mmCIF file of C-alpha atoms in Angstrom:
data_model
loop_
_atom_site.group_PDB
_atom_site.id
_atom_site.type_symbol
_atom_site.label_atom_id
_atom_site.label_comp_id
_atom_site.label_asym_id
_atom_site.label_seq_id
_atom_site.Cartn_x
_atom_site.Cartn_y
_atom_site.Cartn_z
ATOM 1 C CA THR A 1 118.893 271.784 -28.231
ATOM 2 C CA GLY A 2 119.428 271.939 -24.490
ATOM 3 C CA LEU A 3 122.764 273.669 -24.966
ATOM 4 C CA ALA A 4 121.434 276.947 -23.645
ATOM 5 C CA SER A 5 121.161 275.450 -20.175
ATOM 6 C CA GLU A 6 124.571 273.823 -20.154
ATOM 7 C CA PRO A 7 126.980 275.418 -17.664
ATOM 8 C CA MET A 8 129.973 276.995 -19.345
ATOM 9 C CA GLU A 9 132.361 274.336 -18.015
ATOM 10 C CA ARG A 10 130.555 271.634 -20.013
ATOM 11 C CA LEU A 11 130.812 273.605 -23.242
ATOM 12 C CA TYR A 12 134.554 273.113 -23.462
ATOM 13 C CA GLU A 13 134.364 269.360 -23.960
ATOM 14 C CA GLY A 14 134.586 267.738 -27.393
ATOM 15 C CA GLY A 15 132.128 269.217 -29.852
ATOM 16 C CA GLU A 16 129.973 270.937 -27.253
ATOM 17 C CA LEU A 17 131.402 274.389 -27.958
ATOM 18 C CA ALA A 18 130.835 273.988 -31.698
ATOM 19 C CA GLY A 19 127.262 272.960 -30.962
ATOM 20 C CA ALA A 20 126.802 275.975 -28.724
ATOM 21 C CA LEU A 21 128.046 278.306 -31.472
ATOM 22 C CA ARG A 22 125.496 276.844 -33.885
ATOM 23 C CA ASP A 23 122.799 277.008 -31.211
ATOM 24 C CA ALA A 24 123.513 280.709 -30.626
ATOM 25 C CA ARG A 25 123.333 281.451 -34.353
ATOM 26 C CA SER A 26 120.062 279.554 -34.676
ATOM 27 C CA ARG A 27 118.532 281.639 -31.891
ATOM 28 C CA THR A 28 119.922 284.856 -33.392
ATOM 29 C CA LEU A 29 118.222 284.120 -36.697
ATOM 30 C CA ALA A 30 115.012 283.089 -34.942
ATOM 31 C CA MET A 31 114.700 286.489 -33.247
ATOM 32 C CA TYR A 32 113.836 288.262 -36.507
ATOM 33 C CA SER A 33 112.684 285.277 -38.582
ATOM 34 C CA HIS A 34 109.050 286.428 -38.433
ATOM 35 C CA LEU A 35 109.898 289.835 -39.977
ATOM 36 C CA ASP A 36 110.507 290.760 -43.604
ATOM 37 C CA LEU A 37 113.870 292.414 -43.024
ATOM 38 C CA ALA A 38 114.151 293.554 -46.622
ATOM 39 C CA ARG A 39 111.102 295.779 -46.038
ATOM 40 C CA GLU A 40 111.074 296.320 -42.270
ATOM 41 C CA GLU A 41 112.213 299.850 -41.413
ATOM 42 C CA PHE A 42 113.566 300.347 -37.922
ATOM 43 C CA PRO A 43 113.568 304.007 -36.811
ATOM 44 C CA CYS A 44 116.922 305.624 -36.125
ATOM 45 C CA ILE A 45 116.761 305.828 -32.335
ATOM 46 C CA ALA A 46 119.520 305.298 -29.804
ATOM 47 C CA LEU A 47 118.029 302.129 -28.308
ATOM 48 C CA VAL A 48 118.087 299.952 -31.440
ATOM 49 C CA ASN A 49 120.254 299.048 -34.420
ATOM 50 C CA PRO A 50 119.187 298.470 -38.025
ATOM 51 C CA PRO A 51 118.228 294.783 -38.095
ATOM 52 C CA LEU A 52 120.365 293.599 -41.012
ATOM 53 C CA TRP A 53 123.342 295.600 -39.769
ATOM 54 C CA GLU A 54 123.155 294.067 -36.295
ATOM 55 C CA LEU A 55 122.816 290.521 -37.588
ATOM 56 C CA ALA A 56 125.824 290.993 -39.862
ATOM 57 C CA HIS A 57 127.792 292.664 -37.055
ATOM 58 C CA ILE A 58 127.348 289.545 -34.895
ATOM 59 C CA ALA A 59 128.893 287.445 -37.672
ATOM 60 C CA TRP A 60 131.640 290.028 -38.224
ATOM 61 C CA PHE A 61 132.628 289.967 -34.554
ATOM 62 C CA GLN A 62 132.854 286.193 -34.569
ATOM 63 C CA GLU A 63 134.891 286.184 -37.779
ATOM 64 C CA VAL A 64 137.335 288.784 -36.440
ATOM 65 C CA TRP A 65 138.161 286.944 -33.240
ATOM 66 C CA CYS A 66 137.927 283.343 -34.459
ATOM 67 C CA SER A 67 139.399 283.570 -37.973
ATOM 68 C CA ARG A 68 141.199 286.861 -38.498
ATOM 69 C CA TYR A 69 142.901 287.929 -35.255
ATOM 70 C CA ASP A 70 146.542 287.035 -34.632
ATOM 71 C CA GLU A 71 147.413 286.786 -30.943
ATOM 72 C CA LYS A 72 151.122 287.349 -31.585
ATOM 73 C CA THR A 73 150.684 290.656 -33.392
ATOM 74 C CA GLN A 74 147.398 291.495 -31.634
ATOM 75 C CA ARG A 75 145.941 292.612 -34.959
ATOM 76 C CA ARG A 76 143.528 291.503 -37.648
ATOM 77 C CA GLU A 77 146.014 289.906 -39.978
ATOM 78 C CA HIS A 78 143.585 288.087 -42.255
ATOM 79 C CA PRO A 79 140.939 289.617 -44.571
ATOM 80 C CA SER A 80 137.227 289.143 -44.143
ATOM 81 C CA ILE A 81 135.320 286.943 -46.580
ATOM 82 C CA LEU A 82 132.896 289.882 -46.943
ATOM 83 C CA PRO A 83 134.224 292.875 -48.922
ATOM 84 C CA ARG A 84 134.394 296.114 -46.874
ATOM 85 C CA ALA A 85 133.318 294.261 -43.734
ATOM 86 C CA ASP A 86 135.474 296.329 -41.382
ATOM 87 C CA ALA A 87 134.246 299.620 -42.830
ATOM 88 C CA LEU A 88 130.623 298.528 -42.535
ATOM 89 C CA LEU A 89 130.266 296.359 -39.439
ATOM 90 C CA ASP A 90 132.800 297.437 -36.807
ATOM 91 C CA SER A 91 130.665 298.920 -34.031
ATOM 92 C CA SER A 92 133.610 300.808 -32.531
ATOM 93 C CA ALA A 93 134.358 302.537 -35.856
ATOM 94 C CA VAL A 94 130.899 303.026 -37.393
ATOM 95 C CA PRO A 95 128.834 305.611 -35.467
ATOM 96 C CA HIS A 96 125.382 304.516 -34.417
ATOM 97 C CA ASP A 97 123.384 306.890 -36.624
ATOM 98 C CA THR A 98 125.593 306.166 -39.634
ATOM 99 C CA ARG A 99 124.482 302.526 -39.629
ATOM 100 C CA TRP A 100 121.134 303.481 -41.203
ATOM 101 C CA HIS A 101 122.822 305.001 -44.254
ATOM 102 C CA LEU A 102 125.423 302.400 -45.192
ATOM 103 C CA ASP A 103 125.555 300.740 -48.584
ATOM 104 C CA LEU A 104 125.168 297.243 -47.170
ATOM 105 C CA PRO A 105 125.218 294.114 -49.325
ATOM 106 C CA SER A 106 121.869 292.536 -50.106
ATOM 107 C CA PRO A 107 120.007 290.609 -47.396
ATOM 108 C CA ALA A 108 120.835 287.366 -49.210
ATOM 109 C CA ALA A 109 124.536 288.253 -49.286
ATOM 110 C CA LEU A 110 124.545 289.104 -45.574
ATOM 111 C CA ARG A 111 122.799 285.857 -44.679
ATOM 112 C CA GLY A 112 125.333 284.008 -46.786
ATOM 113 C CA TYR A 113 128.117 285.788 -44.902
ATOM 114 C CA MET A 114 126.575 284.731 -41.580
ATOM 115 C CA ALA A 115 126.411 281.092 -42.681
ATOM 116 C CA ASN A 116 129.842 280.936 -44.310
ATOM 117 C CA SER A 117 131.667 282.727 -41.506
ATOM 118 C CA LEU A 118 130.067 280.405 -38.941
ATOM 119 C CA ASP A 119 131.227 277.384 -40.946
ATOM 120 C CA ARG A 120 134.765 278.821 -40.941
ATOM 121 C CA THR A 121 134.581 279.368 -37.204
ATOM 122 C CA VAL A 122 133.502 275.794 -36.514
ATOM 123 C CA ALA A 123 136.210 274.490 -38.858
ATOM 124 C CA ALA A 124 138.857 276.590 -37.093
ATOM 125 C CA LEU A 125 137.661 275.318 -33.717
ATOM 126 C CA ALA A 126 137.976 271.735 -34.952
ATOM 127 C CA GLN A 127 141.611 272.401 -35.859
ATOM 128 C CA LEU A 128 142.570 273.434 -32.337
ATOM 129 C CA PRO A 129 144.945 270.961 -30.691
ATOM 130 C CA PRO A 130 143.738 269.408 -27.413
ATOM 131 C CA GLU A 131 145.769 271.923 -25.432
ATOM 132 C CA GLY A 132 144.738 274.837 -27.667
ATOM 133 C CA ASP A 133 143.174 277.999 -26.274
ATOM 134 C CA ASP A 134 139.510 278.361 -27.217
ATOM 135 C CA TYR A 135 139.170 281.757 -25.453
ATOM 136 C CA PHE A 136 138.104 283.680 -28.553
ATOM 137 C CA PHE A 137 135.519 281.083 -29.547
ATOM 138 C CA ARG A 138 133.944 281.389 -26.107
ATOM 139 C CA LEU A 139 134.094 285.180 -26.362
ATOM 140 C CA ALA A 140 132.267 285.094 -29.700
ATOM 141 C CA LEU A 141 129.647 282.725 -28.298
ATOM 142 C CA LEU A 142 128.793 284.935 -25.335
ATOM 143 C CA HIS A 143 128.899 288.084 -27.464
ATOM 144 C CA GLU A 144 126.248 286.542 -29.706
ATOM 145 C CA ASP A 145 124.180 285.528 -26.680
ATOM 146 C CA MET A 146 124.228 289.150 -25.495
ATOM 147 C CA HIS A 147 123.129 290.426 -28.878
ATOM 148 C CA GLY A 148 120.334 287.873 -28.939
ATOM 149 C CA GLU A 149 118.862 289.499 -25.854
ATOM 150 C CA ALA A 150 119.365 292.939 -27.405
ATOM 151 C CA LEU A 151 117.407 291.843 -30.489
ATOM 152 C CA LEU A 152 114.487 290.885 -28.259
ATOM 153 C CA MET A 153 114.765 294.235 -26.474
ATOM 154 C CA SER A 154 114.493 295.989 -29.841
ATOM 155 C CA LEU A 155 111.277 294.154 -30.680
ATOM 156 C CA GLN A 156 109.786 295.236 -27.338
ATOM 157 C CA THR A 157 110.959 298.830 -27.795
ATOM 158 C CA LEU A 158 109.431 299.071 -31.273
ATOM 159 C CA SER A 159 106.111 297.384 -30.370
ATOM 160 C CA LEU A 160 106.787 294.591 -32.839
ATOM 161 C CA PRO A 161 105.485 291.032 -32.445
ATOM 162 C CA PRO A 162 107.741 288.614 -30.556
ATOM 163 C CA PRO A 163 109.481 285.622 -32.114
ATOM 164 C CA SER A 164 108.485 282.029 -31.469
ATOM 165 C CA ILE A 165 110.947 281.250 -28.690
ATOM 166 C CA ASP A 166 110.474 279.500 -25.397
ATOM 167 C CA THR A 167 110.631 282.252 -22.757
ATOM 168 C CA LEU A 168 109.282 285.770 -23.238
ATOM 169 C CA ALA A 169 108.540 286.901 -19.671
ATOM 170 C CA PRO A 170 109.775 286.304 -16.110
ATOM 171 C CA ARG A 171 108.044 283.762 -13.901
ATOM 172 C CA PRO A 172 105.529 285.060 -11.330
ATOM 173 C CA ALA A 173 106.777 285.398 -7.764
ATOM 174 C CA LYS A 174 105.693 283.022 -5.026
ATOM 175 C CA ALA A 175 102.461 283.914 -3.280
ATOM 176 C CA GLY A 176 102.610 286.298 -0.352
ATOM 177 C CA LYS A 177 104.613 289.366 0.533
ATOM 178 C CA ALA A 178 108.357 289.613 0.128
ATOM 179 C CA ARG A 179 110.344 289.203 3.321
ATOM 180 C CA ASP A 180 113.755 290.456 4.295
ATOM 181 C CA VAL A 181 116.561 287.906 4.351
ATOM 182 C CA GLN A 182 119.301 288.791 6.829
ATOM 183 C CA PHE A 183 122.989 288.525 5.905
ATOM 184 C CA ALA A 184 125.678 288.846 8.534
ATOM 185 C CA GLY A 185 128.227 290.260 6.099
ATOM 186 C CA GLY A 186 131.929 290.023 6.775
ATOM 187 C CA ASP A 187 135.109 289.718 4.736
ATOM 188 C CA PHE A 188 134.350 288.637 1.194
ATOM 189 C CA ARG A 189 136.172 288.116 -2.097
ATOM 190 C CA LEU A 190 134.388 290.142 -4.762
ATOM 191 C CA GLY A 191 134.971 289.055 -8.362
ATOM 192 C CA SER A 192 136.156 285.951 -10.184
ATOM 193 C CA GLU A 193 139.143 283.906 -9.101
ATOM 194 C CA PRO A 194 142.047 283.093 -11.454
ATOM 195 C CA GLY A 195 141.792 279.572 -12.797
ATOM 196 C CA GLU A 196 138.012 279.593 -13.253
ATOM 197 C CA SER A 197 136.907 276.994 -15.800
ATOM 198 C CA ARG A 198 134.108 279.236 -17.074
ATOM 199 C CA PHE A 199 134.720 282.286 -19.247
ATOM 200 C CA VAL A 200 135.774 285.396 -17.298
ATOM 201 C CA PHE A 201 135.376 288.908 -18.725
ATOM 202 C CA ASP A 202 138.012 291.503 -17.923
ATOM 203 C CA ASN A 203 135.708 293.508 -15.642
ATOM 204 C CA GLU A 204 135.397 290.481 -13.319
ATOM 205 C CA LYS A 205 139.184 290.264 -12.814
ATOM 206 C CA TRP A 206 140.192 289.612 -10.244
ATOM 207 C CA ALA A 207 138.696 288.606 -6.943
ATOM 208 C CA HIS A 208 139.766 290.938 -4.134
ATOM 209 C CA ARG A 209 138.962 291.081 -0.454
ATOM 210 C CA ILE A 210 136.399 293.607 0.762
ATOM 211 C CA HIS A 211 134.280 293.931 3.896
ATOM 212 C CA VAL A 212 130.486 293.818 3.659
ATOM 213 C CA ALA A 213 128.479 295.197 6.578
ATOM 214 C CA PRO A 214 125.395 293.282 7.762
ATOM 215 C CA PHE A 215 122.364 293.919 5.547
ATOM 216 C CA ALA A 216 118.847 292.680 4.815
ATOM 217 C CA MET A 217 117.675 292.011 1.249
ATOM 218 C CA ALA A 218 114.188 291.351 -0.091
ATOM 219 C CA SER A 219 113.466 287.721 -0.883
ATOM 220 C CA ARG A 220 112.241 288.669 -4.364
ATOM 221 C CA THR A 221 112.186 291.548 -6.809
ATOM 222 C CA VAL A 222 109.513 294.227 -6.829
ATOM 223 C CA THR A 223 106.386 293.026 -8.634
ATOM 224 C CA GLN A 224 104.181 294.831 -11.136
ATOM 225 C CA GLY A 225 101.474 295.073 -8.499
ATOM 226 C CA GLU A 226 103.840 296.728 -6.027
ATOM 227 C CA TYR A 227 105.081 299.130 -8.675
ATOM 228 C CA ALA A 228 101.470 299.983 -9.573
ATOM 229 C CA ALA A 229 100.821 300.860 -5.910
ATOM 230 C CA PHE A 230 103.814 303.229 -6.046
ATOM 231 C CA LEU A 231 102.428 304.909 -9.179
ATOM 232 C CA ASP A 232 98.950 305.185 -7.671
ATOM 233 C CA ALA A 233 100.319 306.840 -4.535
ATOM 234 C CA SER A 234 102.674 309.283 -6.241
ATOM 235 C CA ASN A 235 102.900 311.654 -9.161
ATOM 236 C CA TYR A 236 105.809 309.736 -10.680
ATOM 237 C CA ALA A 237 105.673 309.313 -14.448
ATOM 238 C CA TYR A 238 104.493 305.865 -15.424
ATOM 239 C CA PRO A 239 106.620 303.692 -17.716
ATOM 240 C CA ALA A 240 106.391 304.179 -21.479
ATOM 241 C CA HIS A 241 104.929 300.712 -21.919
ATOM 242 C CA TRP A 242 102.213 301.194 -19.247
ATOM 243 C CA ARG A 243 98.867 302.948 -19.562
ATOM 244 C CA ARG A 244 95.623 303.476 -17.624
ATOM 245 C CA ARG A 245 92.402 302.168 -19.130
ATOM 246 C CA ASN A 246 89.075 302.309 -17.262
ATOM 247 C CA GLY A 247 90.873 302.829 -13.971
ATOM 248 C CA SER A 248 93.210 299.846 -14.380
ATOM 249 C CA TRP A 249 96.834 299.521 -15.400
ATOM 250 C CA GLN A 250 97.780 297.820 -18.643
ATOM 251 C CA VAL A 251 101.227 296.844 -19.875
ATOM 252 C CA ARG A 252 102.435 296.503 -23.451
ATOM 253 C CA HIS A 253 104.067 293.136 -24.041
ATOM 254 C CA PHE A 254 105.740 293.526 -27.433
ATOM 255 C CA ASP A 255 102.818 294.417 -29.767
ATOM 256 C CA LYS A 256 99.881 293.665 -27.442
ATOM 257 C CA TRP A 257 98.341 295.505 -24.484
ATOM 258 C CA GLN A 258 97.186 293.414 -21.544
ATOM 259 C CA PRO A 259 96.392 293.847 -17.824
ATOM 260 C CA ILE A 260 99.458 293.988 -15.627
ATOM 261 C CA ALA A 261 100.441 290.696 -14.014
ATOM 262 C CA ARG A 262 100.467 291.782 -10.394
ATOM 263 C CA ALA A 263 102.623 288.900 -9.102
ATOM 264 C CA THR A 264 105.153 289.061 -11.951
ATOM 265 C CA PRO A 265 108.464 290.922 -11.488
ATOM 266 C CA MET A 266 108.450 294.539 -12.635
ATOM 267 C CA VAL A 267 110.499 294.980 -15.795
ATOM 268 C CA HIS A 268 111.768 297.884 -17.953
ATOM 269 C CA VAL A 269 112.772 299.979 -14.980
ATOM 270 C CA SER A 270 115.504 302.598 -15.312
ATOM 271 C CA LEU A 271 117.881 303.287 -12.439
ATOM 272 C CA HIS A 272 116.045 306.598 -11.944
ATOM 273 C CA ASP A 273 112.757 304.670 -11.671
ATOM 274 C CA ALA A 274 114.305 302.215 -9.227
ATOM 275 C CA ARG A 275 115.593 305.003 -7.006
ATOM 276 C CA ALA A 276 112.203 306.746 -7.035
ATOM 277 C CA TYR A 277 110.464 303.538 -5.998
ATOM 278 C CA CYS A 278 112.969 303.022 -3.168
ATOM 279 C CA GLU A 279 112.434 306.547 -1.875
ATOM 280 C CA TRP A 280 108.677 305.987 -1.810
ATOM 281 C CA ALA A 281 108.977 302.543 -0.182
ATOM 282 C CA GLN A 282 111.636 303.753 2.301
ATOM 283 C CA ARG A 283 113.994 301.092 1.023
ATOM 284 C CA ARG A 284 117.277 301.211 -0.873
ATOM 285 C CA LEU A 285 119.074 299.463 -3.710
ATOM 286 C CA PRO A 286 121.857 297.016 -2.871
ATOM 287 C CA THR A 287 125.452 297.699 -3.701
ATOM 288 C CA GLU A 288 126.898 295.259 -6.203
ATOM 289 C CA ALA A 289 129.045 293.795 -3.406
ATOM 290 C CA GLU A 290 125.923 293.127 -1.327
ATOM 291 C CA TRP A 291 124.179 291.578 -4.321
ATOM 292 C CA GLU A 292 127.097 289.248 -5.054
ATOM 293 C CA PHE A 293 127.502 288.401 -1.369
ATOM 294 C CA ALA A 294 123.816 287.438 -1.191
ATOM 295 C CA ALA A 295 123.952 285.420 -4.416
ATOM 296 C CA VAL A 296 127.015 283.479 -3.260
ATOM 297 C CA HIS A 297 125.802 282.870 0.301
ATOM 298 C CA ASP A 298 122.078 282.353 -0.316
ATOM 299 C CA THR A 299 120.788 278.922 0.700
ATOM 300 C CA GLY A 300 117.498 279.108 -1.178
ATOM 301 C CA ALA A 301 115.770 281.990 0.603
ATOM 302 C CA LEU A 302 116.026 284.355 -2.398
ATOM 303 C CA GLU A 303 113.866 283.944 -5.504
ATOM 304 C CA GLN A 304 115.152 284.201 -9.077
ATOM 305 C CA MET A 305 118.546 285.729 -8.296
ATOM 306 C CA ILE A 306 119.592 284.371 -11.697
ATOM 307 C CA GLY A 307 117.318 284.515 -14.726
ATOM 308 C CA GLY A 308 114.322 286.523 -13.536
ATOM 309 C CA VAL A 309 115.012 290.143 -14.446
ATOM 310 C CA TRP A 310 118.263 292.080 -14.412
ATOM 311 C CA GLU A 311 118.555 293.820 -11.054
ATOM 312 C CA TRP A 312 119.896 297.344 -10.658
ATOM 313 C CA THR A 313 122.481 298.073 -8.002
ATOM 314 C CA CYS A 314 123.483 301.505 -6.760
ATOM 315 C CA SER A 315 127.122 300.900 -7.748
ATOM 316 C CA PRO A 316 128.762 302.756 -10.628
ATOM 317 C CA PHE A 317 130.481 300.448 -13.105
ATOM 318 C CA ALA A 318 134.153 300.700 -12.199
ATOM 319 C CA PRO A 319 137.271 298.561 -12.681
ATOM 320 C CA TYR A 320 138.403 296.207 -9.965
ATOM 321 C CA PRO A 321 141.857 296.824 -8.446
ATOM 322 C CA GLY A 322 144.615 295.944 -10.899
ATOM 323 C CA PHE A 323 142.279 295.960 -13.891
ATOM 324 C CA ALA A 324 143.910 295.141 -17.227
ATOM 325 C CA VAL A 325 142.018 295.309 -20.498
ATOM 326 C CA ASP A 326 141.503 292.089 -22.464
ATOM 327 C CA PRO A 327 142.074 291.869 -26.246
ATOM 328 C CA TYR A 328 138.461 292.948 -26.867
ATOM 329 C CA GLN A 329 139.268 296.400 -25.536
ATOM 330 C CA GLU A 330 135.871 297.956 -26.173
ATOM 331 C CA TYR A 331 133.945 295.586 -23.892
ATOM 332 C CA SER A 332 134.424 297.256 -20.497
ATOM 333 C CA GLN A 333 136.923 300.095 -20.422
ATOM 334 C CA PRO A 334 134.950 302.743 -22.396
ATOM 335 C CA TRP A 335 131.967 302.445 -20.063
ATOM 336 C CA PHE A 336 133.607 302.867 -16.657
ATOM 337 C CA GLY A 337 132.259 305.806 -14.684
ATOM 338 C CA ASN A 338 128.964 306.728 -16.339
ATOM 339 C CA HIS A 339 127.287 303.292 -16.388
ATOM 340 C CA TYR A 340 125.819 301.438 -13.399
ATOM 341 C CA VAL A 341 125.998 297.759 -12.529
ATOM 342 C CA MET A 342 123.161 295.293 -13.009
ATOM 343 C CA ARG A 343 123.293 291.741 -11.748
ATOM 344 C CA GLY A 344 121.503 288.433 -12.160
ATOM 345 C CA GLY A 345 120.404 288.041 -15.769
ATOM 346 C CA SER A 346 116.887 288.070 -17.151
ATOM 347 C CA PHE A 347 114.428 285.567 -18.576
ATOM 348 C CA ALA A 348 115.906 286.433 -21.997
ATOM 349 C CA THR A 349 119.530 285.815 -20.973
ATOM 350 C CA ARG A 350 121.132 282.535 -21.979
ATOM 351 C CA PRO A 351 121.907 280.533 -18.815
ATOM 352 C CA ARG A 352 125.454 279.799 -20.002
ATOM 353 C CA LEU A 353 126.233 283.531 -19.837
ATOM 354 C CA VAL A 354 125.250 284.533 -16.322
ATOM 355 C CA HIS A 355 126.456 283.494 -12.886
ATOM 356 C CA PRO A 356 126.624 285.193 -9.460
ATOM 357 C CA ARG A 357 129.758 287.172 -10.340
ATOM 358 C CA PHE A 358 128.755 288.329 -13.834
ATOM 359 C CA ARG A 359 128.563 292.131 -14.195
ATOM 360 C CA ASN A 360 126.193 293.825 -16.622
ATOM 361 C CA PHE A 361 126.177 297.592 -16.986
ATOM 362 C CA TYR A 362 123.918 300.242 -18.494
ATOM 363 C CA LEU A 363 123.338 303.983 -18.442
ATOM 364 C CA PRO A 364 121.020 304.963 -15.567
ATOM 365 C CA GLU A 365 118.315 306.325 -17.895
ATOM 366 C CA ARG A 366 117.942 303.097 -19.897
ATOM 367 C CA SER A 367 114.526 301.489 -19.392
ATOM 368 C CA ASP A 368 114.466 299.225 -22.436
ATOM 369 C CA VAL A 369 116.509 296.555 -20.654
ATOM 370 C CA PHE A 370 114.684 293.570 -19.126
ATOM 371 C CA ALA A 371 115.527 295.019 -15.733
ATOM 372 C CA GLY A 372 113.740 295.404 -12.424
ATOM 373 C CA LEU A 373 114.866 295.920 -8.856
ATOM 374 C CA ARG A 374 115.372 294.082 -5.588
ATOM 375 C CA THR A 375 115.477 296.275 -2.507
ATOM 376 C CA CYS A 376 117.298 296.266 0.808
ATOM 377 C CA ALA A 377 116.195 297.499 4.204
ATOM 378 C CA VAL A 378 117.449 300.946 5.157
ATOM 379 C CA GLU A 379 119.715 300.809 8.165
ATOM 380 C CA ALA A 380 119.280 303.399 10.906
ATOM 381 C CA GLY A 381 120.976 306.639 9.880
ATOM 382 C CA SER A 382 121.570 305.622 6.254
ATOM 383 C CA ALA A 383 120.120 307.236 3.146
ATOM 384 C CA VAL A 384 117.910 305.731 0.504
ATOM 385 C CA SER A 385 119.764 304.977 -2.748
#
């Protein structure tokens, strides 16, 4: 449809937001459209959700915030059109392992719920007055975009075939070695400014002045070939989706094994993996402030800062000064402290979601994310991180 590439500012005009909501749902359904979900059994592991449960949860979230939530009382004042929806589909109330044992409605009933709740959402959006606040519609849109990427991650994790969508891997890097791009640093406002026309999550609020010391960052992320050299030269455990065959490295791309693509960005790297690579290469990971500084000030010297692979930083996920939780309280606050920040977005991330100040966050041991690493030079006297 082209809507995936529209900047968020454009999605607030006329029927563009309604079109984006339908576009997101179409992509959500496409992710698992090649599977027989009535028969497909996903194992109960921490990295995935039961497929029908997750699809219905996406619709539930949208229904809650776009049709059922009352801003004045800050509660769900209206019932769901699906019986027992809150008891079945609320991710903050239904423990992960319990989701495999729920008495869910039939697949046909859940698909009907997804279609009918979306129609209600679009109808409610159409009733907004010109000056009305479409915050919760935008929240639901981006929430669905995030889950769309998670669905693709699940297919990779479970060695299942990929869907028929446009982009399934990052673009290869430009020929030649990476080079260091120098940044002078200085005073810098980290975070999003009040009054932004695009959607702003609570963990981006608000911009505050910090000082960034001079630093040098690699012009591109670490490639599969460079990561293979690290594995060949060390005793570090190779990734779960890599293997050696006849003296060569192979990588599993969804359900198929193939030779590594040496010029393509390394992906499915945990923070532990990223730190180990940096120690071997005598490099370090950037802080999230350095990453944002580089993304904001880059004049074209850095490759794929947005939309290549998610890039680990060495910064714990923490609130900005003066943090206040938004109505969707479970988005950021529960994860402060033990998660780490990623930046940049991946090939599987919808372009309308990510921007230079967007903060993603994961546990340091997670390697199922479409994440790699971009390194920085180690300054004299500093430690590798």
